[in-house]
mmCIF file of C-alpha atoms and ligand atoms in Angstrom:
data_model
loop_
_atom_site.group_PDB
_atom_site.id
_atom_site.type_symbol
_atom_site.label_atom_id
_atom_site.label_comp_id
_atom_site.label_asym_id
_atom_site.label_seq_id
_atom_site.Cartn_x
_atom_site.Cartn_y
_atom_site.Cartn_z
ATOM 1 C CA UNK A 1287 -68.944 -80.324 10.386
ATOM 2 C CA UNK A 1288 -69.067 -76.711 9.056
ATOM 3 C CA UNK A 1289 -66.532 -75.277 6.925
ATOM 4 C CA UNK A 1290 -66.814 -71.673 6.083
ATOM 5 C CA UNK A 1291 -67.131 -70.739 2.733
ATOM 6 C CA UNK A 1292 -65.020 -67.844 1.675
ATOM 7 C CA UNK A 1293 -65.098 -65.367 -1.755
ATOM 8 C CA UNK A 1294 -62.657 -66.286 -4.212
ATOM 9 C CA UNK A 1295 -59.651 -65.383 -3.550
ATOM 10 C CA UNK A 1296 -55.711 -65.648 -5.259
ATOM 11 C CA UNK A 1297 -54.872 -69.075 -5.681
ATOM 12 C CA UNK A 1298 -52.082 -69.149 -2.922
ATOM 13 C CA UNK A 1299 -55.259 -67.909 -0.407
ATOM 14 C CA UNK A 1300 -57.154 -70.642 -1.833
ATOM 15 C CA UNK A 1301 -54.408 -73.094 -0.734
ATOM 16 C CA UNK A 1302 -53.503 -72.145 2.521
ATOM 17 C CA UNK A 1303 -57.486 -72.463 3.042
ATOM 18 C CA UNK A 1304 -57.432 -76.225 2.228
ATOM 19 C CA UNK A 1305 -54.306 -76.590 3.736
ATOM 20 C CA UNK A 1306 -55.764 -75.227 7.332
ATOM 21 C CA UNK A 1307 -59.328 -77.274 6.516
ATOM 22 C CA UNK A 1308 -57.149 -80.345 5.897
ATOM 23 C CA UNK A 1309 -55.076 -79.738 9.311
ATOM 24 C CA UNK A 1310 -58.567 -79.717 10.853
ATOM 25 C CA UNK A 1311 -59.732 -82.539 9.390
ATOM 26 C CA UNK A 1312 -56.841 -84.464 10.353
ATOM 27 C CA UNK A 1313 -56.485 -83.098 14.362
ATOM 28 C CA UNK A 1314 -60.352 -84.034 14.588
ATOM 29 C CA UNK A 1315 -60.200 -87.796 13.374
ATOM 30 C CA UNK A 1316 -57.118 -89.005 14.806
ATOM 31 C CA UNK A 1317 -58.675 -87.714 18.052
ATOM 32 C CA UNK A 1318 -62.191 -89.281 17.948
ATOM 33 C CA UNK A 1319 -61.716 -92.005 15.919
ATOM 34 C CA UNK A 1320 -58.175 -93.862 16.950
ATOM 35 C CA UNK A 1321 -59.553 -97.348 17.396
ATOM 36 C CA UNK A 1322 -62.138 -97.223 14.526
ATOM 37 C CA UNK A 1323 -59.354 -97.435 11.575
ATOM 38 C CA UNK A 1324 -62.067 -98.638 8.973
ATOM 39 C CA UNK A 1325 -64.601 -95.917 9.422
ATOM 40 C CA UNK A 1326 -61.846 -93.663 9.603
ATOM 41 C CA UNK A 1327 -60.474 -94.472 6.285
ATOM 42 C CA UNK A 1328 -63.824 -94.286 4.703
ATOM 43 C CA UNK A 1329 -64.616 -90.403 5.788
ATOM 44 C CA UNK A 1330 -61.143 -89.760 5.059
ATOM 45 C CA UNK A 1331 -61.546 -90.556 1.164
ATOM 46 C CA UNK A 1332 -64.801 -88.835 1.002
ATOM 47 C CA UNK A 1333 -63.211 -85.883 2.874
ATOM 48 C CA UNK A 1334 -60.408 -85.923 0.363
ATOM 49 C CA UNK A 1335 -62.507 -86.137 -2.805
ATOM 50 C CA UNK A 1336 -64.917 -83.207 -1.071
ATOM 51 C CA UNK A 1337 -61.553 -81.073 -0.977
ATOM 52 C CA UNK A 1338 -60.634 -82.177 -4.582
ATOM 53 C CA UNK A 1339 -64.043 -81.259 -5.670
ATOM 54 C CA UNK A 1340 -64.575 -77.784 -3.396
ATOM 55 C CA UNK A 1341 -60.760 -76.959 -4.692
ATOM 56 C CA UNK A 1342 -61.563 -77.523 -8.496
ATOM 57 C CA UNK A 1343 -64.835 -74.961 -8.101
ATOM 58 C CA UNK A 1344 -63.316 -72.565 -6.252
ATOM 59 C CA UNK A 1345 -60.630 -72.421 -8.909
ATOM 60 C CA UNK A 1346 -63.277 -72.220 -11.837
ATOM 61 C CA UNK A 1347 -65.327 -69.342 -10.243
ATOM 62 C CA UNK A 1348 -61.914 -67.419 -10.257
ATOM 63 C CA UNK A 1349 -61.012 -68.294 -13.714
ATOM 64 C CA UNK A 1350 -65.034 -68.152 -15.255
ATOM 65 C CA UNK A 1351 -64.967 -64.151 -13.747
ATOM 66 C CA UNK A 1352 -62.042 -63.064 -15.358
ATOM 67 C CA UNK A 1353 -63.158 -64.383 -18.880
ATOM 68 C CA UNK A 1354 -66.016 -63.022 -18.558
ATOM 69 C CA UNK A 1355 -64.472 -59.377 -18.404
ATOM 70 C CA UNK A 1356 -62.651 -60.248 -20.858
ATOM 71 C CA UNK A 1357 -65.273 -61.160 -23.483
ATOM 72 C CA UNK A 1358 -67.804 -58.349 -23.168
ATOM 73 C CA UNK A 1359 -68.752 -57.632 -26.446
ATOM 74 C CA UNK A 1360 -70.339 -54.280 -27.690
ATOM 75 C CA UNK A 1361 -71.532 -54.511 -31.265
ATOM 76 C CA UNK A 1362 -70.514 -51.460 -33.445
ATOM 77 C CA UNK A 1363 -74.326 -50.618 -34.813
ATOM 78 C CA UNK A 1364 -77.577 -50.394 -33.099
ATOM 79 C CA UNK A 1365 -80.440 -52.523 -35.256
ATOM 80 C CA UNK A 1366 -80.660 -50.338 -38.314
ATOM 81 C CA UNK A 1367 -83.868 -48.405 -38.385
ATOM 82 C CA UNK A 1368 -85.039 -48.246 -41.777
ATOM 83 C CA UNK A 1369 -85.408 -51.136 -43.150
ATOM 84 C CA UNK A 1370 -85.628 -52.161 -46.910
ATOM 85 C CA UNK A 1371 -85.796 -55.270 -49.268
ATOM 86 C CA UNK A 1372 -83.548 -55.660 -52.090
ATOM 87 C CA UNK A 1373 -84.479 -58.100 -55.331
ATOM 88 C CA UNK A 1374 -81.429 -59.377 -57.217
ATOM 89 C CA UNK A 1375 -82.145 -59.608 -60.624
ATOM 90 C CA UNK A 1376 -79.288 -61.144 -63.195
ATOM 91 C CA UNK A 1377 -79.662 -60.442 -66.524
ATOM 92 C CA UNK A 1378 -79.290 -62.940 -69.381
ATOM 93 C CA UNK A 1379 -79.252 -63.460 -72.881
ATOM 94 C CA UNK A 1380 -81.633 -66.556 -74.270
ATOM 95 C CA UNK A 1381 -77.962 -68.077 -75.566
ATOM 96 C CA UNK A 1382 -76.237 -67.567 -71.396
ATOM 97 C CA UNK A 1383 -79.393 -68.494 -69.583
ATOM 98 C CA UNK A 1384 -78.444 -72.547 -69.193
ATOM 99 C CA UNK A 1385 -74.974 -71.784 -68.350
ATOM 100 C CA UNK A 1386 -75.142 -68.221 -66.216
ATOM 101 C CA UNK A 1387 -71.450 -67.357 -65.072
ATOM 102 C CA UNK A 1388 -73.003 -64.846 -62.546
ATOM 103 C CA UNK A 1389 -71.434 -66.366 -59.034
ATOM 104 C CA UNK A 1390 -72.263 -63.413 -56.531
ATOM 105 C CA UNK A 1391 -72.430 -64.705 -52.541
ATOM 106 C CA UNK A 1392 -75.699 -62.427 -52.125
ATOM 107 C CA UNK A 1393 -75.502 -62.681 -48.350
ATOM 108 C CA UNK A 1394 -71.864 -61.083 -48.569
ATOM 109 C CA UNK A 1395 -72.972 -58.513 -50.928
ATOM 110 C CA UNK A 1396 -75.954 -57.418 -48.884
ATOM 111 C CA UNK A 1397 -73.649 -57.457 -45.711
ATOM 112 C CA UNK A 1398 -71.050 -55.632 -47.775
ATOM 113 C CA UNK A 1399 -73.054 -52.788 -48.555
ATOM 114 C CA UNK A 1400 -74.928 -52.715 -45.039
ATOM 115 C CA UNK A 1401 -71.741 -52.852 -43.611
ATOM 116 C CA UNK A 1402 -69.478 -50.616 -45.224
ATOM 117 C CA UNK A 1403 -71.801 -48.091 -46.106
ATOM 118 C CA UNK A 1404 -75.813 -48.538 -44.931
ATOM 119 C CA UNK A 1405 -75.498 -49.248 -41.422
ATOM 120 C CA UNK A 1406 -73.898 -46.457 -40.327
ATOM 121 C CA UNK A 1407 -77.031 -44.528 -41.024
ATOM 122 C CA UNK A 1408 -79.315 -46.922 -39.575
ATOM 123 C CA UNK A 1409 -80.727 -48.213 -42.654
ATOM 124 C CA UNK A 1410 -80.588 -51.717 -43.449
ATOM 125 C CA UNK A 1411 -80.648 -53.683 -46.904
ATOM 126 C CA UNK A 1412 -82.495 -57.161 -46.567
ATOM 127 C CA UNK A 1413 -82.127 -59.521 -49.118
ATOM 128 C CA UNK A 1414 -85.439 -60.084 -51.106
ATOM 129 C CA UNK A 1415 -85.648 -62.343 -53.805
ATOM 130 C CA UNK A 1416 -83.300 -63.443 -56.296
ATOM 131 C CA UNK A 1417 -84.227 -64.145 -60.362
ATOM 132 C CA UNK A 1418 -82.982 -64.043 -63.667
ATOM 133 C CA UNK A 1419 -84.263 -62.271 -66.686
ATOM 134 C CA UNK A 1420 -83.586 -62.758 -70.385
ATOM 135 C CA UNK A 1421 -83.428 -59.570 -71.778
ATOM 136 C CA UNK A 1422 -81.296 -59.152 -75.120
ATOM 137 C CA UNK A 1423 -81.663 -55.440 -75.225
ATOM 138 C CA UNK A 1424 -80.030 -55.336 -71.432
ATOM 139 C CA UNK A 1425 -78.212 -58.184 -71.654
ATOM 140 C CA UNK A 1426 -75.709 -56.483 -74.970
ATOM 141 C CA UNK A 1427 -76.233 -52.606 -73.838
ATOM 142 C CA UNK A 1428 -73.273 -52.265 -76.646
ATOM 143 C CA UNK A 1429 -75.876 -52.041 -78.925
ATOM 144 C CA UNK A 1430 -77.495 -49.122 -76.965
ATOM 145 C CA UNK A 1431 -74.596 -46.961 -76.512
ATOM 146 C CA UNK A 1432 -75.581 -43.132 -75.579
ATOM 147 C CA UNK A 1433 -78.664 -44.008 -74.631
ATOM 148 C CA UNK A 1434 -78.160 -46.678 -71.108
ATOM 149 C CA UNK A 1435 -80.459 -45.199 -68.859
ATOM 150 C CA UNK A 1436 -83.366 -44.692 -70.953
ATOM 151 C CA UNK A 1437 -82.738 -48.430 -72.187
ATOM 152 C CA UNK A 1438 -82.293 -49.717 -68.619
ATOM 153 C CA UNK A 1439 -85.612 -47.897 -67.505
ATOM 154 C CA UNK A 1440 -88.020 -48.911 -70.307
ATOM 155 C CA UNK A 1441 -86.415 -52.733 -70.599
ATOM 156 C CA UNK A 1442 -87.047 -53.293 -66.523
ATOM 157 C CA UNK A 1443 -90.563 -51.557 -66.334
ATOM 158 C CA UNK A 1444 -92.306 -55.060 -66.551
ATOM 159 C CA UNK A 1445 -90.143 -56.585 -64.040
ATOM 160 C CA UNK A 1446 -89.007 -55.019 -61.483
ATOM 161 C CA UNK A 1447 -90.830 -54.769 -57.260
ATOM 162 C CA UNK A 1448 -92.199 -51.621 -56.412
ATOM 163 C CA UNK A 1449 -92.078 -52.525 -52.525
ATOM 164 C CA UNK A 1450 -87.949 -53.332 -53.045
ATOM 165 C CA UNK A 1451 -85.200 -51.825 -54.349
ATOM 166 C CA UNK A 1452 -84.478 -54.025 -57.405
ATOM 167 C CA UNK A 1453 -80.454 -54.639 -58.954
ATOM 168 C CA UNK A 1454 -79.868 -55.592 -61.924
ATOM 169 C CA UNK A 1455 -76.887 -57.318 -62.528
ATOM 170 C CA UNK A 1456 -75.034 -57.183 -66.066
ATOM 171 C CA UNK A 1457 -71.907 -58.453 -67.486
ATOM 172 C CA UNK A 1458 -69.213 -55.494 -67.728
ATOM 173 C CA UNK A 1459 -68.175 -56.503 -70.736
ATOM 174 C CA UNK A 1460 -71.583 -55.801 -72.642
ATOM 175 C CA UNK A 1461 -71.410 -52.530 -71.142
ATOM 176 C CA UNK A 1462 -68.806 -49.823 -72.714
ATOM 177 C CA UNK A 1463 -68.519 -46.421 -70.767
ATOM 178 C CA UNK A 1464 -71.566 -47.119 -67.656
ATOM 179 C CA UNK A 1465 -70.234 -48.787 -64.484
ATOM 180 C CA UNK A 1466 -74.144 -48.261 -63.153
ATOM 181 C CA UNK A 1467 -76.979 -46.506 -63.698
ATOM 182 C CA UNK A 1468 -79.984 -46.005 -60.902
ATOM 183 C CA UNK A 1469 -83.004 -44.103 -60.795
ATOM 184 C CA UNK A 1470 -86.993 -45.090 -59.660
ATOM 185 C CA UNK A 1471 -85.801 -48.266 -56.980
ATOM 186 C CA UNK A 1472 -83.773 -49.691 -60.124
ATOM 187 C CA UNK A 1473 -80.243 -50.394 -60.235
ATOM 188 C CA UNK A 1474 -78.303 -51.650 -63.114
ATOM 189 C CA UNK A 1475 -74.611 -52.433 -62.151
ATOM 190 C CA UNK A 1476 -72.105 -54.505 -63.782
ATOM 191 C CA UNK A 1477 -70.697 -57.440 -62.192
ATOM 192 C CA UNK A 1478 -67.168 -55.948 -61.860
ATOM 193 C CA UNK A 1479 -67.942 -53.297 -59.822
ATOM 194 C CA UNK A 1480 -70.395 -54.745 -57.389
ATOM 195 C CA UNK A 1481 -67.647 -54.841 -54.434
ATOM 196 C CA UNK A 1482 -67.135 -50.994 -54.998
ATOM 197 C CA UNK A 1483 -68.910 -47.503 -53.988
ATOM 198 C CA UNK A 1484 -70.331 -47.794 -57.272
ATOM 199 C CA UNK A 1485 -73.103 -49.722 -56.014
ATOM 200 C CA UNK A 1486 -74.496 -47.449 -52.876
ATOM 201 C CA UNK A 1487 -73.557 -44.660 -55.533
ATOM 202 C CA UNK A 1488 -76.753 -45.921 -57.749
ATOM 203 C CA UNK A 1489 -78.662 -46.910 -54.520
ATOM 204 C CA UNK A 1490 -78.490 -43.709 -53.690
ATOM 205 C CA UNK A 1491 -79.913 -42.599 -56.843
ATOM 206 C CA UNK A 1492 -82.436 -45.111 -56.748
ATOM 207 C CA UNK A 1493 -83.716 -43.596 -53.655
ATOM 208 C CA UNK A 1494 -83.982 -40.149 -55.032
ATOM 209 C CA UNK A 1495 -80.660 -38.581 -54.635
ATOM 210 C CA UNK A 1496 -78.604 -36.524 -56.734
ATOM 211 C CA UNK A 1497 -74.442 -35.847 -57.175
ATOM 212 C CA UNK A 1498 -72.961 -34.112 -54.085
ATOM 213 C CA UNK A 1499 -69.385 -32.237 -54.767
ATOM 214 C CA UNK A 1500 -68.466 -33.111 -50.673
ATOM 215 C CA UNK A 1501 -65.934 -34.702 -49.868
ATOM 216 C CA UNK A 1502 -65.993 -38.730 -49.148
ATOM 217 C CA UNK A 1503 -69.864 -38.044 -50.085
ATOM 218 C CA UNK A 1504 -71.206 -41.305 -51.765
ATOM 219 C CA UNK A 1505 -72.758 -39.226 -54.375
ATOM 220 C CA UNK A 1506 -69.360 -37.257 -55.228
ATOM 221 C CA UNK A 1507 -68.364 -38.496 -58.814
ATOM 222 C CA UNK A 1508 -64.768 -37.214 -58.336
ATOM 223 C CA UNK A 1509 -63.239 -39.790 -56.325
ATOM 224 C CA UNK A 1510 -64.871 -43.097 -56.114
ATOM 225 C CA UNK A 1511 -62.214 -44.341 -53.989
ATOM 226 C CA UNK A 1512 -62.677 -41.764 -51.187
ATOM 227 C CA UNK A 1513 -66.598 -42.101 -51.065
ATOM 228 C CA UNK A 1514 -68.008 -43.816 -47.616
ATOM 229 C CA UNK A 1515 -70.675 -41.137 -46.463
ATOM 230 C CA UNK A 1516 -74.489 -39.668 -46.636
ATOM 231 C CA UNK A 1517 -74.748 -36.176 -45.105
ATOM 232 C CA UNK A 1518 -78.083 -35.471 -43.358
ATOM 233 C CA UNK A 1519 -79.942 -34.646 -45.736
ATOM 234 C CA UNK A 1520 -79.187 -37.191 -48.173
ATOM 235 C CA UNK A 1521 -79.889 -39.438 -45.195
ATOM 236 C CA UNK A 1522 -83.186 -38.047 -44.309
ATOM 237 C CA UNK A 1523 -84.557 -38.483 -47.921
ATOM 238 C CA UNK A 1524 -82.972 -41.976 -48.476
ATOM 239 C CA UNK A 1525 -85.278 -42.886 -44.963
ATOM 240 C CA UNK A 1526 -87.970 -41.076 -46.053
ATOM 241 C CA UNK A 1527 -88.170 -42.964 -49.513
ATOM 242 C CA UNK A 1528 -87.898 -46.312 -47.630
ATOM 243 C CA UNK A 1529 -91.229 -45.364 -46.037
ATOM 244 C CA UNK A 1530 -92.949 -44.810 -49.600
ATOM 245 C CA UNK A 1531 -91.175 -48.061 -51.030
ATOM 246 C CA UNK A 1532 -92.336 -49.926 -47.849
ATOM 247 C CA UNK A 1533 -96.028 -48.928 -48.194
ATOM 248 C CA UNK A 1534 -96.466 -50.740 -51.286
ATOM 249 C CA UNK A 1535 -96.194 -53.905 -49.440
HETATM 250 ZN ZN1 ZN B 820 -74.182 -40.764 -60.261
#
């Protein structure tokens, strides 16, 4: 017995095909088999689960091709094409290092700042290693007021990666008038503002850029609030430096 299979079609086509297969099925064994009622009852429930079974996948090829339109998925970035490591480094005092109150998710940080800001330009922070350092002299920049940066460069010179970019995290209430500093792969940026355009603000910097008066720019100090983009240029250099940093590896 042949039965002709057919593309999938609406599911009142797909009944009045088993309908007209079952009609068939019928006409043919009350004509050949009359007097064999045992036999006959036998192919009939195999018959009957066959259509149960035939009905079921033609009614799952329908359904599986119409999710599957429905759940093409296009992801909003190509793989980012600079790519650069990133060293977390949380600053303590001797007195805070047995009971550090730092509690930063670095995986949603790094995907924060790739995905708000980094991505978009194909470049790509990467999570590096994560460490603490007691450092008095960073740890209570109070003491250092006026002169931050200079502080912040000559306290991290022992510690931080050449082949990363290296953050420094520090409590914002040791700090009085800095939100961040950056400059030569360091960051220093206080725990308050980490979820902020502060941070790709001193990135930037780290990398080698200076302030931009644009618009939006991420290196504009007017408005943090309306910061989100690298122009061309900035972008160019911020690759660029990746591909020094990367070579000390
Ligand atoms: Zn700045």
């Amino acid at each position: 017995m042949m039965t002709k299979t057919t593309k999938p079609t609406p599911n009142s086509t797909i009944f009045n095909s088993i309908l007209q297969i079952n009609n068939l099925f019928n006409n043919f064994f009350s004509k050949t088999l009359v007097n064999e009622n045992d036999i006959k009852y036998i192919f009939k429930t195999i018959y009957q689960r066959l259509l149960f079974i035939v009905s079921i996948l033609l009614l799952l090829s329908c359904t599986t091709g119409d999710d599957l339109d429905a759940v093409d998925i296009e992801s909003e970035f190509s793989a980012p094409e600079k790519i650069v490591k990133v060293n977390i480094i949380y600053v303590e005092s001797s007195e805070t290092l047995d009971k550090s109150s730092y509690t930063l998710n670095e995986a949603e940080f790094i995907n924060y700042l790739n995905g708000e800001y980094f991505h978009r330009f194909g470049i790509g922070l990467e999570l590096g290693e994560s460490k603490s350092l007691v450092n008095e002299e960073l740890y209570d920049l109070r003491d250092n007021e006026g002169s931050e940066p200079s502080t912040f460069l000559m306290q991290s010179r022992e510690s931080y990666d050449k082949s990363k970019v290296n953050i420094y995290i520090v409590k914002r209430c040791n700090i009085r008038a800095i939100a961040g500093i950056g400059r030569d792969q360091r960051v220093l940026i206080t725990d308050e503002n980490l979820f902020t355009s502060t941070t790709p603000h001193e990135i930037g910097h780290a990398l080698g850029l200076f302030h931009s008066h644009e618009a939006e720019n991420i290196m504009n100090t007017v408005n943090k609030d309306s910061r989100h983009n690298f122009n061309e240029t900035q972008e160019k250099k911020i690759k660029k430096r990746i591909d020094e940093i990367n070579l000390n590896n």
